[in-house]
Coordinates of C-alpha atoms in Angstrom, one line a residue:
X1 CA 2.4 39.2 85.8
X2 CA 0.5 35.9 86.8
X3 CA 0.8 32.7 85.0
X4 CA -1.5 30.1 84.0
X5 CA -0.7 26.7 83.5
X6 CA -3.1 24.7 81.3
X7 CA -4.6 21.5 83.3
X8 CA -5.7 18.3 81.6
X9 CA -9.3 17.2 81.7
X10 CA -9.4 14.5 84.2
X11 CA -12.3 12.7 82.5
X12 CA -10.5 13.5 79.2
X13 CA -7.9 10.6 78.0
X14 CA -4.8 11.0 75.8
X15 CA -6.0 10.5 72.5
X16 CA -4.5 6.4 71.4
X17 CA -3.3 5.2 67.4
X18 CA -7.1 3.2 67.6
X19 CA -8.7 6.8 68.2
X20 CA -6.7 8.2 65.1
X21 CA -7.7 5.1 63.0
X22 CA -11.8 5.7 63.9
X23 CA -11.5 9.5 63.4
X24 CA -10.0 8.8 59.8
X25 CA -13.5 6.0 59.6
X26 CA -16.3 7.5 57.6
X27 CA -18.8 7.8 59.8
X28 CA -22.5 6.0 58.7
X29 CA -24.5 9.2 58.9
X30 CA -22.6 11.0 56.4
X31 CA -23.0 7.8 53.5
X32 CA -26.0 7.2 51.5
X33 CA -28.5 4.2 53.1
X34 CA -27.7 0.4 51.6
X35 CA -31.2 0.4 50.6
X36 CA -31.0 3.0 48.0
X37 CA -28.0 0.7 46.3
X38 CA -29.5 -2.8 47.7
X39 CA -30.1 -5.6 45.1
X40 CA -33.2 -7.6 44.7
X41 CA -31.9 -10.6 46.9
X42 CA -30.6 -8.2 50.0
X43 CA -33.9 -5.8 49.8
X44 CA -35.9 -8.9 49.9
X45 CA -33.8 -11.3 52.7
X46 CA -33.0 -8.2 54.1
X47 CA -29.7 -8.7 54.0
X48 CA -28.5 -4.8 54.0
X49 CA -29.7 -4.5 57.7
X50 CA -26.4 -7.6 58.5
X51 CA -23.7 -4.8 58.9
X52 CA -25.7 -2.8 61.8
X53 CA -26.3 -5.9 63.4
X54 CA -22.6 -7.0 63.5
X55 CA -21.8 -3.4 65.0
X56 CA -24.3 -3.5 67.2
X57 CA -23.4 -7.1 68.4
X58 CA -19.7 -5.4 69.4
X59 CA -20.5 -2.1 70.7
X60 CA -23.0 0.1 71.5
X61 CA -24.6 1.8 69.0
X62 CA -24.6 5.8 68.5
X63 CA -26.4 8.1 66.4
X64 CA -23.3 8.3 63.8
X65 CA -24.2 4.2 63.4
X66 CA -27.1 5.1 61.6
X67 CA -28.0 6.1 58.2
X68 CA -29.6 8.8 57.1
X69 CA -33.2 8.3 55.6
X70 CA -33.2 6.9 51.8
X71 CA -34.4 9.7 50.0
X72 CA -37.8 7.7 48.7
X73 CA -38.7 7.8 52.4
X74 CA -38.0 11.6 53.2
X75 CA -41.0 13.9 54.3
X76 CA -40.2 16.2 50.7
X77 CA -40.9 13.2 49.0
X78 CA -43.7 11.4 51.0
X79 CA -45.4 14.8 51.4
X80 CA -45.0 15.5 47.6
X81 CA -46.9 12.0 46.2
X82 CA -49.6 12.7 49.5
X83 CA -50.7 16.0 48.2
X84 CA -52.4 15.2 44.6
X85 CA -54.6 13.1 46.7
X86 CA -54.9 15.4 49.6
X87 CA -56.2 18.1 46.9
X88 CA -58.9 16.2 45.6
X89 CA -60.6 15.1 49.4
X90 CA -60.3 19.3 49.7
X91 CA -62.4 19.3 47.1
X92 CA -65.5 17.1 48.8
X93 CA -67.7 18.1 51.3
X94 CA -66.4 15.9 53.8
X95 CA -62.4 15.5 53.0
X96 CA -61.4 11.7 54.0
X97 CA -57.4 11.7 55.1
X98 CA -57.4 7.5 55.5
X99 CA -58.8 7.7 51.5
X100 CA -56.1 9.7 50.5
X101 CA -53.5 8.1 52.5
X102 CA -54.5 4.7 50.7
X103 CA -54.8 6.1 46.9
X104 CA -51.5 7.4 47.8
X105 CA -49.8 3.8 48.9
X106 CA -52.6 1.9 46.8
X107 CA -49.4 -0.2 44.7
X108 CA -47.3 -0.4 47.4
X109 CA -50.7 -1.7 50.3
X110 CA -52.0 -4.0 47.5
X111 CA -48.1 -5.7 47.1
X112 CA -47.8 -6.5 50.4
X113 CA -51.0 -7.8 50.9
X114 CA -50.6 -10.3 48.1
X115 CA -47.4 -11.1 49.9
X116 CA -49.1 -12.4 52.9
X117 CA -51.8 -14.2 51.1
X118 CA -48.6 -15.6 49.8
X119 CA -46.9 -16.8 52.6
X120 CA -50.5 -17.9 53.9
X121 CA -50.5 -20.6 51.1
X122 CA -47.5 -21.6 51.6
X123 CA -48.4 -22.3 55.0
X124 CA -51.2 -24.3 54.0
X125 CA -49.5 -26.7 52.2
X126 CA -47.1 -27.7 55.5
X127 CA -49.6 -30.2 57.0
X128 CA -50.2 -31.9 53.5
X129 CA -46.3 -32.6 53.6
X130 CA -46.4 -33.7 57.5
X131 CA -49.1 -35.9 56.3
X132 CA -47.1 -37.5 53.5
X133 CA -44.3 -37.6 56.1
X134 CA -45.9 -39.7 58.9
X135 CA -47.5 -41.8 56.1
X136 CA -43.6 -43.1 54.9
X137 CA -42.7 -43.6 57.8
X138 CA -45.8 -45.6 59.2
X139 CA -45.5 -47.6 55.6
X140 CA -42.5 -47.2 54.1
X141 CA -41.7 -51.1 54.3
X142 CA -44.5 -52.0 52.1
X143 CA -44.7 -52.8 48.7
X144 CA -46.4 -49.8 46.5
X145 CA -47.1 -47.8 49.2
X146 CA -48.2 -43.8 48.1
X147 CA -48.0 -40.7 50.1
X148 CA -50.6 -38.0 49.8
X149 CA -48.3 -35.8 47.8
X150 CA -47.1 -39.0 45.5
X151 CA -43.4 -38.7 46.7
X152 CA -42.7 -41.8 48.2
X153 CA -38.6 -40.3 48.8
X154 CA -38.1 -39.6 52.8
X155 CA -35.3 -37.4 52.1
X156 CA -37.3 -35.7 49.1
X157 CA -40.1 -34.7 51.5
X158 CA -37.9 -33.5 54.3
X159 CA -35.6 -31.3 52.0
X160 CA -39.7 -30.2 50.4
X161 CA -40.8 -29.2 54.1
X162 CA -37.4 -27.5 54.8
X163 CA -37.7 -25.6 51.6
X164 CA -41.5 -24.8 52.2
X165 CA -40.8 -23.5 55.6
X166 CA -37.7 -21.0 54.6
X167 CA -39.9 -19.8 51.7
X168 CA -43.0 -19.1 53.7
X169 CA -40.9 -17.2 56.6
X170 CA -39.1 -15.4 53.6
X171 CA -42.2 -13.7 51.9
X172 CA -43.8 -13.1 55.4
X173 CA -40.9 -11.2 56.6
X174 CA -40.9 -9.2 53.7
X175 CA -44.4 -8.7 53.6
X176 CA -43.8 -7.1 57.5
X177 CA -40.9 -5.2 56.8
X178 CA -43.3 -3.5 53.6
X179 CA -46.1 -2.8 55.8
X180 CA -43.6 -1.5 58.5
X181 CA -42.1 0.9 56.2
X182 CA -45.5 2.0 54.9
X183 CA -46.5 2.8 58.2
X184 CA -43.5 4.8 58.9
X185 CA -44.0 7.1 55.8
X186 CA -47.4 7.6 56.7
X187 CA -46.4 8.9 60.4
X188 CA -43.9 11.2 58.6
X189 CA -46.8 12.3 55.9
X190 CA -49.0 13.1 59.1
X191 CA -46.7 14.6 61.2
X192 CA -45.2 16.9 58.5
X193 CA -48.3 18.1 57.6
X194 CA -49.8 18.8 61.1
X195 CA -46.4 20.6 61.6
X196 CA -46.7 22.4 58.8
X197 CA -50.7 23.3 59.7
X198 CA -49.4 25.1 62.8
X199 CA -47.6 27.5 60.9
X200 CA -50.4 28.4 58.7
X201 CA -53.7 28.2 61.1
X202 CA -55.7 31.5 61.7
X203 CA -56.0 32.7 64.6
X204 CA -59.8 32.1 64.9
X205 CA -58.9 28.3 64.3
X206 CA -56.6 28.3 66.8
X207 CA -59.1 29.0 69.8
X208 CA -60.8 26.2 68.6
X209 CA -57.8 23.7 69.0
X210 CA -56.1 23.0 72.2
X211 CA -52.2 22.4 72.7
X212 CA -52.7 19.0 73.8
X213 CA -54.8 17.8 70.9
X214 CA -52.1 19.0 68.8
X215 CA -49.3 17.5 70.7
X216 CA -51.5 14.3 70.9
X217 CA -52.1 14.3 66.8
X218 CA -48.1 14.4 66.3
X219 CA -47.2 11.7 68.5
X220 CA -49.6 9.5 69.8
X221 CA -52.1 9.4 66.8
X222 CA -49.1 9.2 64.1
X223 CA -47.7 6.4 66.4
X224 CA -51.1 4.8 66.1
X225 CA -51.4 5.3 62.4
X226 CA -48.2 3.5 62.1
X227 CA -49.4 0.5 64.4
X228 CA -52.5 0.7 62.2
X229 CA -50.6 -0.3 58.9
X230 CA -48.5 -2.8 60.8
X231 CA -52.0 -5.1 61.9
X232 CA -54.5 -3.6 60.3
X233 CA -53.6 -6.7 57.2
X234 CA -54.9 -9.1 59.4
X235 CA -58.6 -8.0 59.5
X236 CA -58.8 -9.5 56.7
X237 CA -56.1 -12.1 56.6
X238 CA -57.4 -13.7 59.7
X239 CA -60.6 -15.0 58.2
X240 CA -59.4 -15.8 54.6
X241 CA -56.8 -17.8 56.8
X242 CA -59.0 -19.2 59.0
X243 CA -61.7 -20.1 56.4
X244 CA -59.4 -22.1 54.4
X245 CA -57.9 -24.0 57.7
X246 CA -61.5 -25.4 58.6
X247 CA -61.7 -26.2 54.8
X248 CA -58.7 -28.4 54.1
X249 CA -59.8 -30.0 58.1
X250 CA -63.2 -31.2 56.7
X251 CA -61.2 -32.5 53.7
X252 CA -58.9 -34.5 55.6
X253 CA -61.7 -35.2 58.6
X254 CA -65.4 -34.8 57.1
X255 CA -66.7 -31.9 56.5
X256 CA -69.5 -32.2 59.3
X257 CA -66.2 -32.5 61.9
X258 CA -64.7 -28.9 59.9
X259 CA -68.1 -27.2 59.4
X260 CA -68.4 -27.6 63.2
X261 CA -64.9 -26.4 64.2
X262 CA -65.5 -23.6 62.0
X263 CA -68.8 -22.1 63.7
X264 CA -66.5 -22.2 67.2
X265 CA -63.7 -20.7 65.4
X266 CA -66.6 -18.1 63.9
X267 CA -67.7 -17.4 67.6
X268 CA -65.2 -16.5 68.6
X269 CA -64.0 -14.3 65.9
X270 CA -67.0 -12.2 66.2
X271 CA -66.1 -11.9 70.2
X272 CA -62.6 -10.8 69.5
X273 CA -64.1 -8.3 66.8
X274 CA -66.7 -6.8 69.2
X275 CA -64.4 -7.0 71.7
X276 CA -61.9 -5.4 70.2
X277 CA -63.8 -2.5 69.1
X278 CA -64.3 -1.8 72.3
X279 CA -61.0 -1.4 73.5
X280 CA -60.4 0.5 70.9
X281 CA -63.0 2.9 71.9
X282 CA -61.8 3.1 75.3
X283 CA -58.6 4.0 74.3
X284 CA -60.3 6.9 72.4
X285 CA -61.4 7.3 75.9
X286 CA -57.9 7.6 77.2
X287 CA -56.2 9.9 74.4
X288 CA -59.4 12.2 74.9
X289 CA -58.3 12.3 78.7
X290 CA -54.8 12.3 78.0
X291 CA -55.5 15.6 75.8
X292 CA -57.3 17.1 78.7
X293 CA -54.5 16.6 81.0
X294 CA -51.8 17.6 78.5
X295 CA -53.6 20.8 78.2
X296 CA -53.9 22.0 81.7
X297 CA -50.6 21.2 82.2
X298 CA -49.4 23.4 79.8
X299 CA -51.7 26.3 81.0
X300 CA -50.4 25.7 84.6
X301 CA -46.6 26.2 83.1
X302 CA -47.0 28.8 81.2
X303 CA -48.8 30.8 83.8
X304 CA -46.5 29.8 86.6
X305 CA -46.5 33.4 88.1
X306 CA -50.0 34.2 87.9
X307 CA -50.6 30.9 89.6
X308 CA -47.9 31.8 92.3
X309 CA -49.3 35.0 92.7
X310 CA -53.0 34.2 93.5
X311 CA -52.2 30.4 95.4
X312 CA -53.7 28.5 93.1
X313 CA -51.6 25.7 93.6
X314 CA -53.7 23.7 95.5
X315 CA -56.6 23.6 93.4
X316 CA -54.8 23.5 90.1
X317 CA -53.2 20.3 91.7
X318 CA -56.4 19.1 92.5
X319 CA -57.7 19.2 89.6
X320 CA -54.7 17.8 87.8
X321 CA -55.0 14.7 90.2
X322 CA -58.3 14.3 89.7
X323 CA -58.1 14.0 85.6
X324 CA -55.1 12.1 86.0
X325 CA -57.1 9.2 88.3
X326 CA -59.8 9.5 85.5
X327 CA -56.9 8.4 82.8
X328 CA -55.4 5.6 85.2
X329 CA -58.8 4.1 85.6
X330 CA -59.6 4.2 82.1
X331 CA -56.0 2.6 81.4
X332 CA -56.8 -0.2 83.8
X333 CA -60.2 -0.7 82.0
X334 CA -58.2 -0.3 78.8
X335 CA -55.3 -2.7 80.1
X336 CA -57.7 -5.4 81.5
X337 CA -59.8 -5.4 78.5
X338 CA -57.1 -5.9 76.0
X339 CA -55.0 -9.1 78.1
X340 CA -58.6 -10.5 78.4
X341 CA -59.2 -10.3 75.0
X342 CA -55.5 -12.4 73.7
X343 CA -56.0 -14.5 76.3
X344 CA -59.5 -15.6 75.3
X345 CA -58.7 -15.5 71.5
X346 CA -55.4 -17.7 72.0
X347 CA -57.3 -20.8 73.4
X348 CA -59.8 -20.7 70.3
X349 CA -57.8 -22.8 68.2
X350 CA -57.4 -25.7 70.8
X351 CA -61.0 -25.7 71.8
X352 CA -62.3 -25.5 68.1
X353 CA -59.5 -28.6 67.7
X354 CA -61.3 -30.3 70.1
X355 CA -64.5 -30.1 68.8
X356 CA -63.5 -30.9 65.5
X357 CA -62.0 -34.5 66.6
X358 CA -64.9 -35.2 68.7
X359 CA -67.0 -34.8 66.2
X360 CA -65.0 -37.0 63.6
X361 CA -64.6 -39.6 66.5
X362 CA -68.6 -39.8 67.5
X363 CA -69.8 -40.2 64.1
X364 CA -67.7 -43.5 64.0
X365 CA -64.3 -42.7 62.0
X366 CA -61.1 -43.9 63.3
X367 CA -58.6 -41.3 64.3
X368 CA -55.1 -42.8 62.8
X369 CA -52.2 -40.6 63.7
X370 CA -51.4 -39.1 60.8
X371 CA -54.9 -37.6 60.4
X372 CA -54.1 -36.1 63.9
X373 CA -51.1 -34.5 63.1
X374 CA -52.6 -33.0 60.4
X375 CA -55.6 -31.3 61.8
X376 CA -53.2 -30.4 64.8
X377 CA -50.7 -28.6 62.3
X378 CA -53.6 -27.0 60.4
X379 CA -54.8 -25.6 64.2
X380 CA -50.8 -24.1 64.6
X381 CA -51.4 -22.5 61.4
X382 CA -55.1 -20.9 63.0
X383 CA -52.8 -19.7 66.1
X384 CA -51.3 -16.3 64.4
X385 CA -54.4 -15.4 62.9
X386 CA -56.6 -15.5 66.1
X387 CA -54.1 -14.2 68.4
X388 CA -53.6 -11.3 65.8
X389 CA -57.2 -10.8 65.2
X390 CA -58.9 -8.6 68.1
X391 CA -55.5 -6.6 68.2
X392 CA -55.5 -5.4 64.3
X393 CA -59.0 -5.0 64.8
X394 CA -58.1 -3.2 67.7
X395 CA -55.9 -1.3 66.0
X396 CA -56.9 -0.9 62.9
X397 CA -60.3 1.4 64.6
X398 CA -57.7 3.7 66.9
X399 CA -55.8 4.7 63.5
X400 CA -59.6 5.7 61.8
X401 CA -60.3 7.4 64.9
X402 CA -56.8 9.5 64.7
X403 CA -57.3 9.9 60.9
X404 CA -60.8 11.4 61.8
X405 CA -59.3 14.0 64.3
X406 CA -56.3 15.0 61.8
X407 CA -58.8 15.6 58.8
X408 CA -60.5 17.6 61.2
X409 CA -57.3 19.7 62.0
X410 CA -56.1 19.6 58.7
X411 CA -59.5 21.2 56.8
X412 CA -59.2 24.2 59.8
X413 CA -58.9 28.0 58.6
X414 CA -55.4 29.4 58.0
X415 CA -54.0 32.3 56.5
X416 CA -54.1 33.1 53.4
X417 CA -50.0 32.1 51.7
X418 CA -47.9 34.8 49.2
X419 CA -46.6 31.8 48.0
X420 CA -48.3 29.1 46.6
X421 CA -45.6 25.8 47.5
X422 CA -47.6 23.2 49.7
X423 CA -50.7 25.6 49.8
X424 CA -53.0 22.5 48.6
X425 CA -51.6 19.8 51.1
X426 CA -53.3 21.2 54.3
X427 CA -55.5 24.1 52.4
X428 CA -59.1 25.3 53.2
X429 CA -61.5 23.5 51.0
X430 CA -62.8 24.9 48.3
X431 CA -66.2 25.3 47.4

């Protein structure tokens, strides 16, 4: 009779005491997410993210790290508030997905946007305290001396800045992470639903839909609804921001010197919007493309042996090369485009800075320093929204365009259900 003797793994250690102590550890997957039991202060500072960052800061990170989804953010439950609103677009002529998207986060969209008009005025109030600032120290040793403010206390208006600044960070940040998280339940709505649209389309609707448009409507145009929530704020933050910048200038300048600084400012906004709108429509360019290519290749696999058997190689790969050099120009059109664009809108603040002292200066005023460092802190302030501007824009017209081409799938034939669950969420309109 033949023996075996067992052999040890050599890639396989003997299990140590620390081993036995992390296999008895409750692993983070299997517990419910912090935010589901987080207080006001920790949702807010964020504070229930601090023990994944300490893990991550001494080791590396696995999939058992990380929790699972709160329930409020599960597809069920996204899907579930999405599809009162979805039912009433299937009842119009022309259904609108980015109208029932919003009705659907309306409380939650309007919230955060307060939040950054928030953190916006605290922001505006930073120069005034500079101001005050430079004017104790430039007077502070004589007699009945004022700030702007009317705190005439150093150490009041430092600890008054200091306070300012963590506050204004503070409700930005939060205002971010809102709008991040509403951008990621809106890429779950979408890509639930166009999974679930699959299942259900007719075959008739089927031949009118290619693979790659669907695989290009669950990835790339739920990634871009997502980046659409994240900037699409600051199409109108930007101005609002900007218009109250040039504003509080011409009240610490004159209002010739602001009015001025504003129509550059206003020039070049309405490059960075026409120039963003067309990126964006290049990169519709690019996803169309992209489908295209996505599509053959799938053909090509899945008829690998017919293919094989006629030597078609060469001319299927011609043709793949030649839509794939149609994508990579676009993609440096789309690429050039795009750095031109931040490049061009980051320098507006500095030259609209420059026109607005020149100004102030020719008509005779004297430029003492702390009206300098106050119409230079007002143009930091001008920096986020302009560099932010063309890309929301930007962004904000890729996620109508994917919104467009997901209503479109969504309102497609499909066969008739035996039960009635879900039936309204991606269901043929009714007449």
């Amino acid at each position: 009779m033949t023996d075996f003797v067992a052999l040890k793994s050599p890639g396989k250690q003997p299990p140590s005491k620390d081993d036995d102590v992390v296999a008895d550890e409750v692993t983070w997957n299997n517990v419910p997410h912090p935010l589901e039991t987080a207080n006001l202060f920790s949702f807010v500072g964020v504070n229930w993210m601090g023990p994944l960052m300490s893990k991550g800061s001494k080791s590396t990170l696995v999939e058992e790290n990380i929790w699972p989804l709160p329930h409020f953010d599960t597809s069920a439950n996204q899907s579930k508030s999405f599809e009162s609103h979805w039912a009433e677009q299937l009842e119009l002529d022309s259904p609108n997905l980015a109208l029932a998207l919003f009705r659907t986060f309306k409380p939650r969209i309007i919230g955060s946007f307060l939040l950054y008009i928030l953190s916006g005025a605290i922001l505006m109030v930073q120069p005034i305290m500079i101001k005050s600032m430079l004017q104790y120290l430039t007077r502070y040793d004589q007699p009945n001396f004022t700030t702007s403010l009317g705190v005439t206390n150093g150490y009041a208006l430092a600890a008054l800045l200091t306070l300012l600044t963590f506050v204004s960070v503070t409700v930005g940040d939060f205002g971010q992470f809102l709008t991040n998280r509403l951008g990621c339940n809106a890429k779950i709505i979408l890509m639930d639903n166009v999974f679930r649209k699959i299942l259900r389309m007719s075959g008739h609707a089927k031949k009118t839909m290619t693979t790659g448009e669907i695989v290009t409507m669950a990835s790339v145009d739920a990634d871009r609804l997502f980046f659409g929530f994240m900037l699409g704020y600051w199409t109108l933050i930007s101005p609002l921001m900007l218009l109250a910048v040039f504003i509080l200038i011409g009240n610490e300048l004159d209002w010739v010197s602001g009015l001025v600084g504003g129509l550059f400012m206003l020039l070049f906004l309405y490059f960075g919007f026409v120039s963003g709108k067309h990126v964006g429509q290049i990169r519709r360019h690019v996803l169309g493309v992209q489908s295209e290519r996505v599509k053959l290749t799938n053909e090509v696999l899945q008829g690998i042996r017919v293919v094989k058997l006629y030597a078609w190689e060469e001319s299927l790969a011609a043709q793949l090369a030649e839509i794939r050099s149609r994508e990579l120009a676009l993609l440096k059109s789309y690429q050039t485009h795009r750095i031109l664009n931040t490049v061009f809108m980051s320098v507006a603040p500095v030259i609209s800075l420059a026109a607005c002292l020149m100004i102030y200066v020719a008509r005779g005023f004297t430029l003492t320093t702390p009206l300098a460092f106050t119409a230079l802190a007002y143009m930091n302030i001008a920096r986020q929204p302009c560099t932010v501007f063309s890309t929301a824009v930007m962004g904000l017209s890729e996620a109508w365009a994917s919104c467009q081409r997901i209503t479109k799938f969504l309102v497609a034939d499909e066969i008739p259900l035996l039960e009635h669950s879900h039936a309204t969420t991606t269901g043929i309109r009714r007449r």
